PDB file of N, CA and C in Angstrom:
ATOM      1  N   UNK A  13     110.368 214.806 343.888  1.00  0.00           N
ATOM      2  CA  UNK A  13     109.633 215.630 342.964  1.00  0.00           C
ATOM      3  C   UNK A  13     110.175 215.405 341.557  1.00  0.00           C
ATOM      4  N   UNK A  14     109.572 215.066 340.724  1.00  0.00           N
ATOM      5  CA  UNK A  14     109.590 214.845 339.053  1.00  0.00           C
ATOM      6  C   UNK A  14     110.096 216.461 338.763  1.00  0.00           C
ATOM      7  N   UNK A  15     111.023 216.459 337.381  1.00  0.00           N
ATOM      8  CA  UNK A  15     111.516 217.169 336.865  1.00  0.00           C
ATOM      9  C   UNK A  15     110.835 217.112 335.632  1.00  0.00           C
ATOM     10  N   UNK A  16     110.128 218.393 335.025  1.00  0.00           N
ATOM     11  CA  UNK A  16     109.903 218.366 333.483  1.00  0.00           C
ATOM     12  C   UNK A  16     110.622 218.359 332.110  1.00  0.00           C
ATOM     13  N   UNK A  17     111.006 218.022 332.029  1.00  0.00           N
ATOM     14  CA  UNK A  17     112.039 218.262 330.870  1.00  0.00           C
ATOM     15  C   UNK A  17     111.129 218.836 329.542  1.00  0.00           C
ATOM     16  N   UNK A  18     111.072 220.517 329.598  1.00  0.00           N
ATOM     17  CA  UNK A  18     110.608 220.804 327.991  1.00  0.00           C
ATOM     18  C   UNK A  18     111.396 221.851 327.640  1.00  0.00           C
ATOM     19  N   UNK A  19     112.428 221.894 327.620  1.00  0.00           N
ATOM     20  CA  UNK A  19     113.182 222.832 327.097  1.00  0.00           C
ATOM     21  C   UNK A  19     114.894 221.811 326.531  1.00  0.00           C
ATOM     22  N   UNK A  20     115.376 221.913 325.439  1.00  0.00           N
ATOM     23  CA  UNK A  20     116.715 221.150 324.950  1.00  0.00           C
ATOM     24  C   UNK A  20     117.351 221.774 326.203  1.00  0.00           C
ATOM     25  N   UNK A  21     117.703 222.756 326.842  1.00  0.00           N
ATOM     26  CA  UNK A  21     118.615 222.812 328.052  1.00  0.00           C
ATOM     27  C   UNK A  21     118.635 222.049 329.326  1.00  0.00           C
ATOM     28  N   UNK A  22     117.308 221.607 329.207  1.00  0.00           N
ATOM     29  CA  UNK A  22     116.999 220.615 330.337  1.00  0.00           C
ATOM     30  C   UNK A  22     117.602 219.442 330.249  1.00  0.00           C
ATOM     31  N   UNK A  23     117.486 218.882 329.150  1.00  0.00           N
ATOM     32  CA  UNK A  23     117.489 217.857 327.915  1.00  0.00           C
ATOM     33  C   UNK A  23     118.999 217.506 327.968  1.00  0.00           C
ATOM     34  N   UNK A  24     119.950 218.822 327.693  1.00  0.00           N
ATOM     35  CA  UNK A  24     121.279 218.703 327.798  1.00  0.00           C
ATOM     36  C   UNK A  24     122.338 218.441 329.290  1.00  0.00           C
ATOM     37  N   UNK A  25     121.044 219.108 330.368  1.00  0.00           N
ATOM     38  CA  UNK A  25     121.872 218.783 331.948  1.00  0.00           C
ATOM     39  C   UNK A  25     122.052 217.250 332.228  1.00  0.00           C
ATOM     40  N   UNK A  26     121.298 216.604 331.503  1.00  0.00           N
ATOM     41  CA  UNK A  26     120.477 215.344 332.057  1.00  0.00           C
ATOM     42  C   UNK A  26     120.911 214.578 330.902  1.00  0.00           C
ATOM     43  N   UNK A  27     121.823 215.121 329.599  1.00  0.00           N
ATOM     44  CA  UNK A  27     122.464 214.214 328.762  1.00  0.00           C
ATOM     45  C   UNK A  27     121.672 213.001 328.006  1.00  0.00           C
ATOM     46  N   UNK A  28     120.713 213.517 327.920  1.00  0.00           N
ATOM     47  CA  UNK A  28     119.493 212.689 326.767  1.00  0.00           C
ATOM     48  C   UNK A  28     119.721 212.621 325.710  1.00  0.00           C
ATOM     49  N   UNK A  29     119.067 211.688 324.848  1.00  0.00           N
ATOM     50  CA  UNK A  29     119.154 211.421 323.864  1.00  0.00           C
ATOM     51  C   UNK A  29     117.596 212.279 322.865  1.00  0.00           C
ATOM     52  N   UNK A  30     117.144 212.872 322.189  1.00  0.00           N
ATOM     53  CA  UNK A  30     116.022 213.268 321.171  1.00  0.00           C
ATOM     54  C   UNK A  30     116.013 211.967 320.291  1.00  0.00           C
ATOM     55  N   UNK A  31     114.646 211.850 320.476  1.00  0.00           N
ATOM     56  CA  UNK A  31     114.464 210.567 319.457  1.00  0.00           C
ATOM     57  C   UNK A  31     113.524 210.882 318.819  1.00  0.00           C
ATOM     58  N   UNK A  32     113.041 210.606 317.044  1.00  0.00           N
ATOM     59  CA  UNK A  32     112.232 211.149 316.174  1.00  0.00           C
ATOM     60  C   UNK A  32     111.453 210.148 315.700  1.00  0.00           C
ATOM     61  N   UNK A  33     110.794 209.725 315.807  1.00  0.00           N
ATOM     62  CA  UNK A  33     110.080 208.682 314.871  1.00  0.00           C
ATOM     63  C   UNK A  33     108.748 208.782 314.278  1.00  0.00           C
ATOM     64  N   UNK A  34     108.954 208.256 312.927  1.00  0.00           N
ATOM     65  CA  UNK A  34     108.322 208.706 311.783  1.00  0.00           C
ATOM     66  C   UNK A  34     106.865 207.876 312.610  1.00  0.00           C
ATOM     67  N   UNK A  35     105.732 208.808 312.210  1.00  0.00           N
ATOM     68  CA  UNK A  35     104.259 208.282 313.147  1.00  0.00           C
ATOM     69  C   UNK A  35     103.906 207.046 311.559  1.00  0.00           C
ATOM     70  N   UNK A  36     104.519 207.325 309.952  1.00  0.00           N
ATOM     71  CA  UNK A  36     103.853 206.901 308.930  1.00  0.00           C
ATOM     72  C   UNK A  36     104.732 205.289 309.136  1.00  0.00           C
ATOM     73  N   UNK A  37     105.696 205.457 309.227  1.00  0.00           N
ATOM     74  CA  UNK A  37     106.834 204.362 308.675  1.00  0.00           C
ATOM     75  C   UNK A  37     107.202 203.306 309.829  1.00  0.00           C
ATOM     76  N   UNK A  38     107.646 204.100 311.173  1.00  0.00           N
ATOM     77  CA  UNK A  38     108.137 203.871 312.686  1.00  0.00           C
ATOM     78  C   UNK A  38     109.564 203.711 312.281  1.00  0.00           C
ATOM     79  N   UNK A  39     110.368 205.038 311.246  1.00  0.00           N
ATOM     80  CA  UNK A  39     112.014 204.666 311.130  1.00  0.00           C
ATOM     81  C   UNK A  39     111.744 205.754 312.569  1.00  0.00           C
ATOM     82  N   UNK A  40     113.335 205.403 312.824  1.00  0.00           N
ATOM     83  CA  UNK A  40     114.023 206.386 314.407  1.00  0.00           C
ATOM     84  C   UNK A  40     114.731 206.701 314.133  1.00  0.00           C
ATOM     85  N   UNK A  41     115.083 207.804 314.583  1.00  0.00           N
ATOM     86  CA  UNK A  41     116.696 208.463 314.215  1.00  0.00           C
ATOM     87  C   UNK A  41     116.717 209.138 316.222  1.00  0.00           C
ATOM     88  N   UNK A  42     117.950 209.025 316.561  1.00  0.00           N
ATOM     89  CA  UNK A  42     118.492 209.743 317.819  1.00  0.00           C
ATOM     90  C   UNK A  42     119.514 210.805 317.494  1.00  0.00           C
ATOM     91  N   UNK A  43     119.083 211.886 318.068  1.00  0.00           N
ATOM     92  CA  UNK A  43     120.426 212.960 318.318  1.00  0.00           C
ATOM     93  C   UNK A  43     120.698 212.963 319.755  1.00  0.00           C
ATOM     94  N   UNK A  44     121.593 213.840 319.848  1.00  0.00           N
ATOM     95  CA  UNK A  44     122.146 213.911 321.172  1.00  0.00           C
ATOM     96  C   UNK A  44     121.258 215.017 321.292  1.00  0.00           C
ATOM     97  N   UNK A  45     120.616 215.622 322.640  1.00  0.00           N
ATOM     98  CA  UNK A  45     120.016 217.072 323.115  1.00  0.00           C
ATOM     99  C   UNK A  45     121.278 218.275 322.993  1.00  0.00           C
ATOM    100  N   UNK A  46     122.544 218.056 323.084  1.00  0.00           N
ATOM    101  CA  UNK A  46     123.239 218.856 322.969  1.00  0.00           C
ATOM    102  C   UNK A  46     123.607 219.502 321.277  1.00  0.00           C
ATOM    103  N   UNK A  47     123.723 218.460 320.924  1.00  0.00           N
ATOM    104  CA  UNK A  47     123.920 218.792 319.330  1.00  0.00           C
ATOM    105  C   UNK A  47     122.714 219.746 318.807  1.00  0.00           C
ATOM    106  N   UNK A  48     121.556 219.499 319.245  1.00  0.00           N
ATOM    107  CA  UNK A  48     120.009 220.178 318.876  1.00  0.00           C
ATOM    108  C   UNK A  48     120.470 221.424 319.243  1.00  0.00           C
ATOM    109  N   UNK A  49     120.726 221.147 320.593  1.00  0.00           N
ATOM    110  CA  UNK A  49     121.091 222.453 321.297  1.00  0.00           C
ATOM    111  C   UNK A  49     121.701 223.639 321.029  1.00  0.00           C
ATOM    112  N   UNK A  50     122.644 223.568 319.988  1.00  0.00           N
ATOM    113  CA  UNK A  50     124.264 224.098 319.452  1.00  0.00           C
ATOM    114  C   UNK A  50     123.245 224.571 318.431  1.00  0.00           C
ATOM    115  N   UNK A  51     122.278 223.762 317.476  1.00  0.00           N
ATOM    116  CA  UNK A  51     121.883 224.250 316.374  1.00  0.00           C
ATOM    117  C   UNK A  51     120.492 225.207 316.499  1.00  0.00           C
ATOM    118  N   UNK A  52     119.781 224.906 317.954  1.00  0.00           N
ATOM    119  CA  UNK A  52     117.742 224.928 317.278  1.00  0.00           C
ATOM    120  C   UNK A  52     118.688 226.386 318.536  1.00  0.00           C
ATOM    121  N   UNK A  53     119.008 226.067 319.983  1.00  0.00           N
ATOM    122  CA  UNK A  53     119.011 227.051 320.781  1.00  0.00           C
ATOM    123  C   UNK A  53     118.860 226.047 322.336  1.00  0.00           C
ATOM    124  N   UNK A  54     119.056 226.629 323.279  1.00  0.00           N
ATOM    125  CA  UNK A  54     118.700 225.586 324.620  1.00  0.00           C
ATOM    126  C   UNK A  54     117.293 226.345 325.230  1.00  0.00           C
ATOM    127  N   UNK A  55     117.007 226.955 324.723  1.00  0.00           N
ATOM    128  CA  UNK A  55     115.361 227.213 325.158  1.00  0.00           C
ATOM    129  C   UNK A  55     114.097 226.897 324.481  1.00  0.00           C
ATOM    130  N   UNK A  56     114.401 226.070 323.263  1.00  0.00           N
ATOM    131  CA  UNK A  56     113.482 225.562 322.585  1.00  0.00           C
ATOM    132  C   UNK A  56     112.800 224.235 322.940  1.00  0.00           C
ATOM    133  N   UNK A  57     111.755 223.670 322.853  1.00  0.00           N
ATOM    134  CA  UNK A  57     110.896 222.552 323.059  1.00  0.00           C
ATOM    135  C   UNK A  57     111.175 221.422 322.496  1.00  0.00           C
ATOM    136  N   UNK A  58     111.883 220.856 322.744  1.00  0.00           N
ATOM    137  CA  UNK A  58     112.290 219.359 321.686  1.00  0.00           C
ATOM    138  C   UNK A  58     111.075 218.898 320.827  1.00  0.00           C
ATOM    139  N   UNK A  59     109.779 219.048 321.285  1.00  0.00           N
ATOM    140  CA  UNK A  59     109.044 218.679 320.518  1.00  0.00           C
ATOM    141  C   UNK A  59     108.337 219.442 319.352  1.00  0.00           C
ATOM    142  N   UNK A  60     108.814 220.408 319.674  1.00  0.00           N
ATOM    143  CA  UNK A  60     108.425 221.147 318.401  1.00  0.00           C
ATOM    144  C   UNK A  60     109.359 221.594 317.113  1.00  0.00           C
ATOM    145  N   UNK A  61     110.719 220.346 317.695  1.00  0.00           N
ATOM    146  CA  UNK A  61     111.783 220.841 316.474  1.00  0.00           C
ATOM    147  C   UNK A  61     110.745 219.876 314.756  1.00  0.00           C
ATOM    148  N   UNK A  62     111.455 220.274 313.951  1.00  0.00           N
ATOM    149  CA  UNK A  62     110.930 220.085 312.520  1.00  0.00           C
ATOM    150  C   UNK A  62     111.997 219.436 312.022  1.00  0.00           C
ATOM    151  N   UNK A  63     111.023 217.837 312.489  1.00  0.00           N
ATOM    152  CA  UNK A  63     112.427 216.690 311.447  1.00  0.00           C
ATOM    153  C   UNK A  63     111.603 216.219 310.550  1.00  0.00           C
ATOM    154  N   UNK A  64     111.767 215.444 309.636  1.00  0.00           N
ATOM    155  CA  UNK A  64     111.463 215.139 308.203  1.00  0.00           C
ATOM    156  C   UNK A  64     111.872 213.413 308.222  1.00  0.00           C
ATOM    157  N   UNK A  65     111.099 212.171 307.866  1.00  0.00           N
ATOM    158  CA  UNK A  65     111.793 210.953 307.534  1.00  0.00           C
ATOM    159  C   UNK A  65     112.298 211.217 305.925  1.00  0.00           C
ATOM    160  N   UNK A  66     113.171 210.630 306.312  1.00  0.00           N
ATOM    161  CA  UNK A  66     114.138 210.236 304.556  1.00  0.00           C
ATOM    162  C   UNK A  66     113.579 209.237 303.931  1.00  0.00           C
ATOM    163  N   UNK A  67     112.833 208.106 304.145  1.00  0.00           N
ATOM    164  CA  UNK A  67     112.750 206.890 303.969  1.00  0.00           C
ATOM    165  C   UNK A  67     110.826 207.471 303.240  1.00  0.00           C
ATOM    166  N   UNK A  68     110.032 208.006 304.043  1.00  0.00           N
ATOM    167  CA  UNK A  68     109.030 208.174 303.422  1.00  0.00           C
ATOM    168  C   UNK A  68     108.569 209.928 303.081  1.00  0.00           C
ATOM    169  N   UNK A  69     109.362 210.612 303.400  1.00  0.00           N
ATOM    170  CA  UNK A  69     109.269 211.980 303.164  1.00  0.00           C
ATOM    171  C   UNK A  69     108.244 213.021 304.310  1.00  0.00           C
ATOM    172  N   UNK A  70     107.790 212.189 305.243  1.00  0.00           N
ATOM    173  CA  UNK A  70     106.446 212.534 306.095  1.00  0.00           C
ATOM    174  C   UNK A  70     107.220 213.492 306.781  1.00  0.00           C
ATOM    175  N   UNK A  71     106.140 214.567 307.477  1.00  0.00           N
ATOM    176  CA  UNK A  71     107.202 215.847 308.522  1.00  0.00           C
ATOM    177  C   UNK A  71     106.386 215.712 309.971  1.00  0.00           C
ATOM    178  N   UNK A  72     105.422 214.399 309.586  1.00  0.00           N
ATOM    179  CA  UNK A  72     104.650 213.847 311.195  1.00  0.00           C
ATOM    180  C   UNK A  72     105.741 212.703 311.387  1.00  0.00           C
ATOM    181  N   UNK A  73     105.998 213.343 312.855  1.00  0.00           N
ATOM    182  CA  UNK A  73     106.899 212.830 313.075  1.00  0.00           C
ATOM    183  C   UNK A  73     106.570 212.756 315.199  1.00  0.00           C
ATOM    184  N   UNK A  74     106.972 211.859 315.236  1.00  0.00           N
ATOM    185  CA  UNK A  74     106.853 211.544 317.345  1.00  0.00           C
ATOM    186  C   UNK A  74     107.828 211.823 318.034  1.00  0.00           C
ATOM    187  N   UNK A  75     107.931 213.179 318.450  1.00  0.00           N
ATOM    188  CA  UNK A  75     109.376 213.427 319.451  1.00  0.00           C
ATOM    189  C   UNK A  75     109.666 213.255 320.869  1.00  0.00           C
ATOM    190  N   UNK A  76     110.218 212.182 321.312  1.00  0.00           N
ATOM    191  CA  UNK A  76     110.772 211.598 322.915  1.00  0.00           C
ATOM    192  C   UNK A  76     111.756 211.726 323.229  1.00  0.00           C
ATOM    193  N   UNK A  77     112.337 211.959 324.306  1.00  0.00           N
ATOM    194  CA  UNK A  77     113.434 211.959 325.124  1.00  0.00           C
ATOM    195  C   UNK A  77     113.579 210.609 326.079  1.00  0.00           C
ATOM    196  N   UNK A  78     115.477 210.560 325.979  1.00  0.00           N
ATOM    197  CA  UNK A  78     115.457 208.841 326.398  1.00  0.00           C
ATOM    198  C   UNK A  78     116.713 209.180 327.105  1.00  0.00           C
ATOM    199  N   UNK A  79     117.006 208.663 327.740  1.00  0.00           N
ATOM    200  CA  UNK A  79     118.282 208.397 328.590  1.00  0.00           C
ATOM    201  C   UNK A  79     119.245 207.645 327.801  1.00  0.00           C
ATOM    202  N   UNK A  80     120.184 207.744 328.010  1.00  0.00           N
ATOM    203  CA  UNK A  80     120.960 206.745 327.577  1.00  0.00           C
ATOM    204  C   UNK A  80     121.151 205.661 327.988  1.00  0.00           C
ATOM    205  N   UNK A  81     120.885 204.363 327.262  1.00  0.00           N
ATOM    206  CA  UNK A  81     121.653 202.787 328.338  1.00  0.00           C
ATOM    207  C   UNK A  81     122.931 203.136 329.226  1.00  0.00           C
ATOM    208  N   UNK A  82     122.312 202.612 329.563  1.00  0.00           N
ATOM    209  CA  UNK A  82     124.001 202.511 330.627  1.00  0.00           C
ATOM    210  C   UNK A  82     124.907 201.101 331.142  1.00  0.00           C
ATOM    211  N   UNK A  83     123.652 199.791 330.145  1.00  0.00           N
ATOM    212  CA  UNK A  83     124.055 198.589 330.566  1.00  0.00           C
ATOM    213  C   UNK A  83     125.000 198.426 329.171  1.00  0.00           C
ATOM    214  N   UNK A  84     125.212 197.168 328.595  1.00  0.00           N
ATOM    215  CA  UNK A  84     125.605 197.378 327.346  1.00  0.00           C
ATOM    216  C   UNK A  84     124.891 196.963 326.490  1.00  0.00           C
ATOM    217  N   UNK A  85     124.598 197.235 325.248  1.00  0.00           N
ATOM    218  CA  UNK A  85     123.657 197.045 324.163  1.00  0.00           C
ATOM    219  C   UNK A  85     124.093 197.271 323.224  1.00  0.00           C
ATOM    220  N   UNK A  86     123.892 196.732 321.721  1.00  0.00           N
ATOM    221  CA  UNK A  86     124.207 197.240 320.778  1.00  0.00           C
ATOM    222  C   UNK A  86     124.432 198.584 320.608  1.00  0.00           C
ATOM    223  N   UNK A  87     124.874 198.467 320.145  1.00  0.00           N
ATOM    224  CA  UNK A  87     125.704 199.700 319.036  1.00  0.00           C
ATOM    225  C   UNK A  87     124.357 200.700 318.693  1.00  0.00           C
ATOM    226  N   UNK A  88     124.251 202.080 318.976  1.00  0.00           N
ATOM    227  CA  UNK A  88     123.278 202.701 319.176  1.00  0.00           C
ATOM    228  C   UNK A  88     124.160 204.081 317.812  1.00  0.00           C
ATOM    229  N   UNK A  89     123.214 204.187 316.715  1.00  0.00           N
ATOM    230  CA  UNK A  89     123.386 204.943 316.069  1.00  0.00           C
ATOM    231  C   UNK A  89     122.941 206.706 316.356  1.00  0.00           C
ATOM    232  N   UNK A  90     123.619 207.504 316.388  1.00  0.00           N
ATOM    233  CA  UNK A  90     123.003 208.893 316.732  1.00  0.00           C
ATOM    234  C   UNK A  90     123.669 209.717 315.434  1.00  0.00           C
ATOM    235  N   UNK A  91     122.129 210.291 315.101  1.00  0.00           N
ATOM    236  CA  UNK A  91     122.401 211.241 313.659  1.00  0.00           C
ATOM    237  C   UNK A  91     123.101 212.565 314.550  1.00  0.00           C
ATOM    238  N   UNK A  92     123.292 213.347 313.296  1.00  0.00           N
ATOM    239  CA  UNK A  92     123.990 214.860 313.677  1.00  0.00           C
ATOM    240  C   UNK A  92     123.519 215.946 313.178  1.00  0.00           C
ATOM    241  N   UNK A  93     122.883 216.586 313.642  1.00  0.00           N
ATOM    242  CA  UNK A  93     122.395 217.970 312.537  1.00  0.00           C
ATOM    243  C   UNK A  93     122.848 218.923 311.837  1.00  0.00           C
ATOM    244  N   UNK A  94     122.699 219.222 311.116  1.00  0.00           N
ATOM    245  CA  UNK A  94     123.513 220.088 309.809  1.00  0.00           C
ATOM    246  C   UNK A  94     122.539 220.697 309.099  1.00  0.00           C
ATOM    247  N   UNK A  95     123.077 222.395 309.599  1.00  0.00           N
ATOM    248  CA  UNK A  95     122.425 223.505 308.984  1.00  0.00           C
ATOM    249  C   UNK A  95     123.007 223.402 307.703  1.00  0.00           C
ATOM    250  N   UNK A  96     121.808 223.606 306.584  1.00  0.00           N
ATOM    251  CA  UNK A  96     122.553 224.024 305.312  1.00  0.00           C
ATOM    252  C   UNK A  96     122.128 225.561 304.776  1.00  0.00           C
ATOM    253  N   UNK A  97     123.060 226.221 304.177  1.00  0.00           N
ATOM    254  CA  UNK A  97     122.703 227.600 303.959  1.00  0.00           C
ATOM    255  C   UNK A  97     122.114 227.186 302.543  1.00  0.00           C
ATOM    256  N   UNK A  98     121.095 228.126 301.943  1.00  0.00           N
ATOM    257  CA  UNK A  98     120.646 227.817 300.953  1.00  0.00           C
ATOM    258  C   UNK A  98     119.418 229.066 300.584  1.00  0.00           C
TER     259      UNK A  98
END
C-alpha cells in the first residue's frame, strides 16, 4: 500500500528532501523536510509553503518531494530557512 506524503511530518519520517522550482526560470533550490519543519510546523502541506526565486523574483513556484540519492553523485546543495523578524 502507497503512503501519501502531504504533511512536512510525513516528509520528515521518510527524510526527504523539499524541492522548489521556479515554473518561470527552472532554478531549484532543496531543503531538508525537517528544517521546513522546525520553521513552517510538521502539519503543514509542503506544497503550499511560500518560496520566492532570487534569480527572477516569481512566487510561482513547483513544490516536490525527493528522496535522497543514496548512490554517489555530485555534491547536492541544500538551502536553509531563515525566519527574519521584521
Amino acid at each position: 500500500m502507497a503512503v501519501s506524503i502531504d504533511t512536512l511530518g510525513k516528509a520528515i519520517r521518510h527524510h526527504m528532501f523539499v524541492v522548489a522550482t521556479c515554473r518561470r526560470c527552472e532554478r531549484q533550490a532543496r531543503f531538508l523536510a525537517s528544517d521546513l519543519g522546525g520553521v513552517y510546523g510538521h502539519g503543514r502541506d509542503p506544497r503550499s509553503l511560500p518560496f520566492r526565486c532570487t534569480v527572477c523574483d516569481s512566487r510561482d513556484c513547483r513544490v516536490t518531494l525527493m528522496e535522497p540519492p543514496f548512490d554517489r553523485t555530485p555534491e547536492t546543495i541544500v538551502w536553509r530557512p531563515v525566519k527574519i523578524r521584521g
